[in-house]
Coordinates of C-alpha atoms in Angstrom, one line a residue:
X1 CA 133.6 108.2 64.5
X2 CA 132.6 108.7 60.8
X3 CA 128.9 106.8 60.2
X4 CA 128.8 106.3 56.0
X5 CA 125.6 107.1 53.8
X6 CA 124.3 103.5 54.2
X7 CA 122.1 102.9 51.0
X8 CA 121.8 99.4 51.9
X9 CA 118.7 97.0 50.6
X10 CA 118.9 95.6 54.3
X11 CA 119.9 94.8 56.6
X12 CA 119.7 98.9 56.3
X13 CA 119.9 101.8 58.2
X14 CA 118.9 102.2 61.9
X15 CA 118.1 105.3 63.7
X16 CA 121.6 106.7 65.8
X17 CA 119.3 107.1 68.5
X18 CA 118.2 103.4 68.6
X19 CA 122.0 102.6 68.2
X20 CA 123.2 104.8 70.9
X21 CA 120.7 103.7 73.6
X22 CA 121.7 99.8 72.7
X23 CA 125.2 100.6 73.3
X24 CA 124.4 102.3 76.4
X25 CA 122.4 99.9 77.9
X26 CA 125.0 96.8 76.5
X27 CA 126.8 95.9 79.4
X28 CA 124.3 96.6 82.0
X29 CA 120.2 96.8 81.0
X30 CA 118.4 98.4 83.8
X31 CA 120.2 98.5 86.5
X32 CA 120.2 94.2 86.3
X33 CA 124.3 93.6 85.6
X34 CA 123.9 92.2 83.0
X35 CA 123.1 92.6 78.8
X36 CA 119.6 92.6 77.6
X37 CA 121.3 89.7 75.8
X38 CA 121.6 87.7 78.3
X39 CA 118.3 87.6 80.3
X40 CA 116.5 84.8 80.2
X41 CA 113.4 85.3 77.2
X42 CA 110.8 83.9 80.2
X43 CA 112.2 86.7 82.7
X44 CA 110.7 89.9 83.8
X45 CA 113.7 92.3 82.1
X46 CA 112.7 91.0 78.4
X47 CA 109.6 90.5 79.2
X48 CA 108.8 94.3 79.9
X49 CA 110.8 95.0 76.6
X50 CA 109.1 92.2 74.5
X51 CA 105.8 93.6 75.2
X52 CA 106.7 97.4 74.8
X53 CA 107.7 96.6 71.1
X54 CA 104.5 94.6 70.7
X55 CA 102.7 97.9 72.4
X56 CA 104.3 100.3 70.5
X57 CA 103.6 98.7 67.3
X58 CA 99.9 98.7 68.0
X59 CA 99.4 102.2 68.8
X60 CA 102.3 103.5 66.1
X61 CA 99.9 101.6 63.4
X62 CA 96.4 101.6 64.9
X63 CA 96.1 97.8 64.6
X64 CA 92.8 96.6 65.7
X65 CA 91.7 94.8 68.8
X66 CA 90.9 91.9 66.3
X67 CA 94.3 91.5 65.6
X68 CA 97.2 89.7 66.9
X69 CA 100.5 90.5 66.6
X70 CA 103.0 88.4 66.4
X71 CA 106.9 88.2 66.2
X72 CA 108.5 85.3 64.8
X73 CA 111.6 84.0 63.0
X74 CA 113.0 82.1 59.3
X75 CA 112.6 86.2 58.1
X76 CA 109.8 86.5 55.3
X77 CA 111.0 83.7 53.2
X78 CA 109.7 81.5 55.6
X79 CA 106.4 83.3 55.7
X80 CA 106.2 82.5 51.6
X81 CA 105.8 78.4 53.2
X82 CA 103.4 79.9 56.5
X83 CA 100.6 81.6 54.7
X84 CA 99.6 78.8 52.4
X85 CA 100.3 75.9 54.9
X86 CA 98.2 78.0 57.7
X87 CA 95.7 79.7 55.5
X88 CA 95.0 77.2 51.8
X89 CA 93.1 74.3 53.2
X90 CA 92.3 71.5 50.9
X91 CA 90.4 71.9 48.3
X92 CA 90.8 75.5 47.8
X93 CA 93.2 77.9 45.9
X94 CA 94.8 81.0 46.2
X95 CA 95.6 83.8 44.1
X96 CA 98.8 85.3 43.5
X97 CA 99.6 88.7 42.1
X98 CA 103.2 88.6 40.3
X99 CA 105.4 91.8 40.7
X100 CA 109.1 91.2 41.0
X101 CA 111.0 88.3 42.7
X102 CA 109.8 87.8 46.2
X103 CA 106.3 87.9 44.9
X104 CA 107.6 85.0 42.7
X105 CA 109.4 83.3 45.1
X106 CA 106.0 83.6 47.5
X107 CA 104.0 81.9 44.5
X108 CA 106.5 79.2 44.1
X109 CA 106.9 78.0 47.6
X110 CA 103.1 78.0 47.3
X111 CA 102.8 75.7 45.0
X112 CA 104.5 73.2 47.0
X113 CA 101.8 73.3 49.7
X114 CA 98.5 73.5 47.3
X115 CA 96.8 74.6 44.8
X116 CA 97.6 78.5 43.6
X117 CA 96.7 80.7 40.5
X118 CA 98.3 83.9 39.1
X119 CA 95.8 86.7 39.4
X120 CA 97.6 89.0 37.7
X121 CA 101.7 89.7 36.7
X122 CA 103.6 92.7 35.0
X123 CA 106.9 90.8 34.4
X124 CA 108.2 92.0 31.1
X125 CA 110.6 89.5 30.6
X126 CA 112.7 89.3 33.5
X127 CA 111.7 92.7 34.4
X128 CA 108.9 94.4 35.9
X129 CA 108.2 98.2 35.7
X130 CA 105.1 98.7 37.4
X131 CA 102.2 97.2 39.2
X132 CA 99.0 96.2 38.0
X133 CA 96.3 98.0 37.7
X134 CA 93.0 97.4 39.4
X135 CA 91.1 96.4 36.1
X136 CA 94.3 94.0 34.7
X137 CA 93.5 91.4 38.4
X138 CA 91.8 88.4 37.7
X139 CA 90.6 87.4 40.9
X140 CA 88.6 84.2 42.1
X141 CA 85.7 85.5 44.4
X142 CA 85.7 82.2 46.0
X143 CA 89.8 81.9 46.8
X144 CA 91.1 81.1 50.1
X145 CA 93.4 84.9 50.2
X146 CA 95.1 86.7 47.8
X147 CA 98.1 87.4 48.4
X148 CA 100.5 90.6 47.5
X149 CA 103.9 92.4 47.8
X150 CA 103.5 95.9 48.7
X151 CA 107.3 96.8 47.4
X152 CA 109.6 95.5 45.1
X153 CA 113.1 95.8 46.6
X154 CA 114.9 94.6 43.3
X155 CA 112.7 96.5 40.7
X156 CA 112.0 99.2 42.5
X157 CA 108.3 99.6 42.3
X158 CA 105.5 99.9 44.9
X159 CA 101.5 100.0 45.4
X160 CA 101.0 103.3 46.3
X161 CA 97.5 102.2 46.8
X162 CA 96.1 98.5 47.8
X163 CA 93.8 96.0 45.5
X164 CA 89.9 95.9 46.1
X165 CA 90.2 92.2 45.9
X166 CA 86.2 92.3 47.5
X167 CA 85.4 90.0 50.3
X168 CA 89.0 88.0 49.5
X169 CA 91.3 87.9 52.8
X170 CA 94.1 90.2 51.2
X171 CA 97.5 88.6 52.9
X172 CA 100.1 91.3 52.1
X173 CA 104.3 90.9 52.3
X174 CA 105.4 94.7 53.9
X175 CA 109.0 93.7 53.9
X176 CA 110.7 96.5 52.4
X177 CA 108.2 98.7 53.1
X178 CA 106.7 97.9 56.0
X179 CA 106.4 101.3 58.9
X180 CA 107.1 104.1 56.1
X181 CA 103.7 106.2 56.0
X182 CA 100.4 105.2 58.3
X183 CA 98.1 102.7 57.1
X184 CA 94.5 100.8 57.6
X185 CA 95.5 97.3 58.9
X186 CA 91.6 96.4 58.6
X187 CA 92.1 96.0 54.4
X188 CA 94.0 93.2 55.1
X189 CA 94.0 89.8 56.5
X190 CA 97.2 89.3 57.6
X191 CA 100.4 91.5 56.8
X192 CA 104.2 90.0 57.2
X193 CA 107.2 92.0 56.8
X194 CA 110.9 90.9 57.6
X195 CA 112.4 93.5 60.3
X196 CA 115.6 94.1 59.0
X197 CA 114.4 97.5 56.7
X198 CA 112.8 99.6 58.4
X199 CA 111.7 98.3 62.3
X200 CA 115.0 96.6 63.5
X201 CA 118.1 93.7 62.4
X202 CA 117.6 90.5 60.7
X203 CA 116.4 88.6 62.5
X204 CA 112.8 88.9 63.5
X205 CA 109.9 89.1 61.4
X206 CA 106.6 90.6 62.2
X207 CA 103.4 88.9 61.4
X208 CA 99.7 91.2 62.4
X209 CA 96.7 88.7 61.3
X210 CA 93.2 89.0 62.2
X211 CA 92.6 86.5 65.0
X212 CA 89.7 84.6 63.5
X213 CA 92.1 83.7 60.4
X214 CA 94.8 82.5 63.1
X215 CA 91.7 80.2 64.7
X216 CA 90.6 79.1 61.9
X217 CA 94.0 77.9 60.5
X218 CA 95.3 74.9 59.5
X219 CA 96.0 71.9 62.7
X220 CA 97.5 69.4 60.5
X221 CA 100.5 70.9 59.9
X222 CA 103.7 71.3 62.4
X223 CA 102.8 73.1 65.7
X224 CA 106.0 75.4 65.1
X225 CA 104.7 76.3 61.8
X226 CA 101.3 77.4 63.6
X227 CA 100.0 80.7 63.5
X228 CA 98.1 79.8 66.2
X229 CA 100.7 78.1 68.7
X230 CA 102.6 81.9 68.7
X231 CA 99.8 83.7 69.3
X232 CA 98.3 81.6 72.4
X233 CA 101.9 82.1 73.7
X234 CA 102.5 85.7 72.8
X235 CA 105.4 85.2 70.2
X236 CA 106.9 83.0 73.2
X237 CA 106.3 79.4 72.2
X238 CA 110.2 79.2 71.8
X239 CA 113.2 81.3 72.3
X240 CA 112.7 84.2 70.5
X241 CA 115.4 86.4 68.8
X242 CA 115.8 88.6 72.0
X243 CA 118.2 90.9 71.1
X244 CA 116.6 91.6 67.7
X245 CA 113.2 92.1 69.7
X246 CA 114.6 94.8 72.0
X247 CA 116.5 96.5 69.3
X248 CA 112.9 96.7 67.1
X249 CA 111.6 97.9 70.5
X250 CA 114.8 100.8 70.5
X251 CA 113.7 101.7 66.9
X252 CA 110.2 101.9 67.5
X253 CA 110.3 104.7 70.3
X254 CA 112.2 106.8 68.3
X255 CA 109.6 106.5 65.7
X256 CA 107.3 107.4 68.1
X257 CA 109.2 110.2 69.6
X258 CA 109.7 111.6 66.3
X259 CA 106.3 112.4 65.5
X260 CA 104.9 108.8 64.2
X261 CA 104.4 107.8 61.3
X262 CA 103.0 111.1 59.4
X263 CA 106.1 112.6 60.4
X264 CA 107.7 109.3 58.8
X265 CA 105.9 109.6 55.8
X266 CA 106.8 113.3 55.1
X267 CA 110.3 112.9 55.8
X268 CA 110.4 109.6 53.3
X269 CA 108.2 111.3 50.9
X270 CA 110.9 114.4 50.4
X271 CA 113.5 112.2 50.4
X272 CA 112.1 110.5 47.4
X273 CA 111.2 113.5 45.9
X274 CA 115.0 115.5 45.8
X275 CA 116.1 111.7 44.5
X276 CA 113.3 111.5 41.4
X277 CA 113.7 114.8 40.8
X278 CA 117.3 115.0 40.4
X279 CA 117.2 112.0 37.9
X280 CA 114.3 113.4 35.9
X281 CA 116.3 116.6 35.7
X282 CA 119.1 114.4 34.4
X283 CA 117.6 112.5 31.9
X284 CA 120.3 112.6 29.7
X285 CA 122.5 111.2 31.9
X286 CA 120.5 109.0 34.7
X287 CA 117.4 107.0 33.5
X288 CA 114.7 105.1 35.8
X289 CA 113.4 102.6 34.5
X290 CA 109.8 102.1 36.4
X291 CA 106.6 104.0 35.3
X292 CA 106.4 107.0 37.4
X293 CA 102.9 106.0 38.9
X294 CA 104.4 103.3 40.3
X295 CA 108.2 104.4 41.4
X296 CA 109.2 103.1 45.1
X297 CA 109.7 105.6 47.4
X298 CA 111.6 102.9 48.9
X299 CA 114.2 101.9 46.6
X300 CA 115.0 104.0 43.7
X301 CA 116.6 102.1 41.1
X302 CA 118.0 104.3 37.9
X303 CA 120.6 103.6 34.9
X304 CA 123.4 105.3 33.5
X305 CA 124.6 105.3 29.6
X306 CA 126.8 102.0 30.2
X307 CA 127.6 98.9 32.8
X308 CA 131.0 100.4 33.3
X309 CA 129.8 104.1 33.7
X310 CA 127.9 102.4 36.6
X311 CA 130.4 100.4 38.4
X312 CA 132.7 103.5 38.0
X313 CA 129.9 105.3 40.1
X314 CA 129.3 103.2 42.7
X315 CA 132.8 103.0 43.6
X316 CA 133.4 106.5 43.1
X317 CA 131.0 107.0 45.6
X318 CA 131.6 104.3 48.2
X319 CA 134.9 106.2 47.9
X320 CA 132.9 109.2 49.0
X321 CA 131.2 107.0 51.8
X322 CA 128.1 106.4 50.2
X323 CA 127.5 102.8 50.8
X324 CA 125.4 99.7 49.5
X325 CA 124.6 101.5 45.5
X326 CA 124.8 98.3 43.5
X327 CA 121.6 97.2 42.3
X328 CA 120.7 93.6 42.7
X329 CA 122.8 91.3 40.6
X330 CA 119.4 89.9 39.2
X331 CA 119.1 93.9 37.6
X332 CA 122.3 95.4 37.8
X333 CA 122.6 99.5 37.5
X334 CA 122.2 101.4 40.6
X335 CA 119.8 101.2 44.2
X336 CA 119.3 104.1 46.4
X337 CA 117.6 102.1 49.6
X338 CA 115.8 105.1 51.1
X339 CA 114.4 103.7 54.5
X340 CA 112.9 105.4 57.5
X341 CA 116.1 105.5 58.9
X342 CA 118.1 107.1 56.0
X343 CA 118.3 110.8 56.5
X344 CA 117.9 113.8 53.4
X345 CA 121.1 114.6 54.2
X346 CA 122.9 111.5 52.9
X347 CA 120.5 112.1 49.8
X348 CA 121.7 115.8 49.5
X349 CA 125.2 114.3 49.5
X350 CA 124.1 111.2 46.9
X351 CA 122.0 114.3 44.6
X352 CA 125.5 116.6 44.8
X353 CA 127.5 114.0 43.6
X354 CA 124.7 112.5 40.3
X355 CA 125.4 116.3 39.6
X356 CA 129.1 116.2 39.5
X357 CA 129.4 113.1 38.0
X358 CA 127.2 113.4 35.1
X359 CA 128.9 116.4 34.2
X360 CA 132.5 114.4 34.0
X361 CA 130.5 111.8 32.4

């Protein structure tokens, strides 16, 4: 079997090792004779793997004792409608810092639940190359959270380091970068992120909040829609997404066997580097259009000399097995998706060919 250069925005790349051990285990988990799939969410079998992947994720990102974790479903699009209905009581507001389109689409659904204010956007038009800085945030000391997206999927930019937004709960969306280099869960109040970059499939989202936010939510909304309600039954108020739960729970032990995140960090770090620094030594040829200070290491997004230059790249190279290079049909031009799970050597093979064809071109 032949596995492609998957460049995909995500669903993305998994590890082969988190692949391999699901297909192994598929017909028979444990010795039990039957799928993983299959076992009932309130048996013994997913319990043991629900509460691994819950484990793991608390040592692989040193989240605090004052913390719960949480998995839950309706991916981070339903977290935009969550945080405000859970966190924005009457009365209040909260501040929203604009960076690309799922910061906007956050804002918007926000608006249906209360009262919200921008603290600070970079659009540029339609666009947005970069995120704000520290001194451009016009924050309201007395506002219910502030709320943030660490990467911009679509745009291809990234905080490379977090808001002081003071004594503010800072609620931050991780989605698309969520897992790729260690960091302090105290900064922040609550942190979502949709597991289908870097963790796991579509499927399950994770949600880490400090527990006296959860308490002091919201009780007159929806139980369902209760921070609260999943973390008295630990993420098992309802069926959860089993299968998606025990492949997160796959990928997350090969994180940690690799080396945990440092190791993850390095390894996305150099993979960003050989990318940037093969456009920037093409610069004739391949342009990026994000200020450098605030480039993704995530998703590199870059333009060639013309729309149909591009298209003739990206099929050129899916003929090559590089697959999942179109940028998003909001931006057009070209996205290089570089999660945890995407190794240098698919970039080596991506870098070879920006070489060849810019010299045809």
């Amino acid at each position: 079997m032949t596995r492609v250069h998957n460049f995909n925005a995500g669903p993305a790349a998994l590890p082969l090792a988190a692949l391999e051990r699901a297909q192994r285990e598929m017909l028979d988990f444990e010795g039990t004779g039957m799928s993983i799939i299959e076992h009932s969410h309130r048996g013994k079998a997913f319990e043991g793997v629900h509460n691994e992947a819950l484990g793991l994720l608390r040592e692989l990102l040193a989240i605090p004792d004052d913390y719960h974790v949480l998995f839950l479903q309706g991916g981070a699009s339903q977290q935009f409608a969550m945080v405000p209905m859970n966190l924005l009581p009457q009365g209040r507001s909260a501040d929203y810092v604009l960076t690309g389109n799922w910061s906007e689409k956050a804002y918007e659904e926000a608006q249906r639940v209360g009262t919200v204010r921008v603290a600070a956007t970079t659009a540029e038009g339609k666009r947005y190359t970069r995120v704000p800085r520290q001194d451009e945030l016009q924050l309201d000391p007395n506002a219910a959270y502030v709320h943030m997206t660490t990467n911009n999927t679509l745009f291809g930019t990234q905080w490379h380091s977090y808001p002081d937004v003071g004594s503010v709960p800072l609620v931050a969306d991780m989605s698309s970068d969520f897992l790729w280099r260690p960091i302090d869960v105290s900064k922040f109040a609550l942190i979502y992120a949709g597991a289908q970059k870097n963790i796991g499939p579509s499927g399950v989202t994770v949600v880490i909040a400090r527990k006296d936010l959860v308490a002091g939510g919201r009780k007159d909304i929806p139980k369902i829609f209760q921070y609260a309600t999943f973390a008295e039954n630990n993420s098992l108020y309802n069926t959860p997404p089993t299968f998606a739960i025990y492949l997160v729970r796959n990928v997350l032990a090969v994180t940690k066997e690799l080396g945990g995140l440092a190791e993850i960090e390095r390894r996305n770090r150099e993979k960003a580097s050989v990318l940037y620094g093969a456009i920037d030594a093409m610069a004739d040829f391949y342009r990026a259009p994000v200020s450098k200070e605030s480039r993704s290491t995530m998703n590199v997004v870059f333009r060639l000399p013309t729309e149909e230059l591009e298209k003739q790249f990206i099929a050129e190279a899916a003929k090559k097995g590089m697959v999942g290079l179109a940028g998003h049909r909001l931006t057009g031009g070209v996205r290089v998706s570089l999660y945890n799970a995407v190794p240098l050597s698919s970039v080596q093979v991506l870098v070879d060919f920006m070489k060849e064809f810019a010299k045809r071109g």
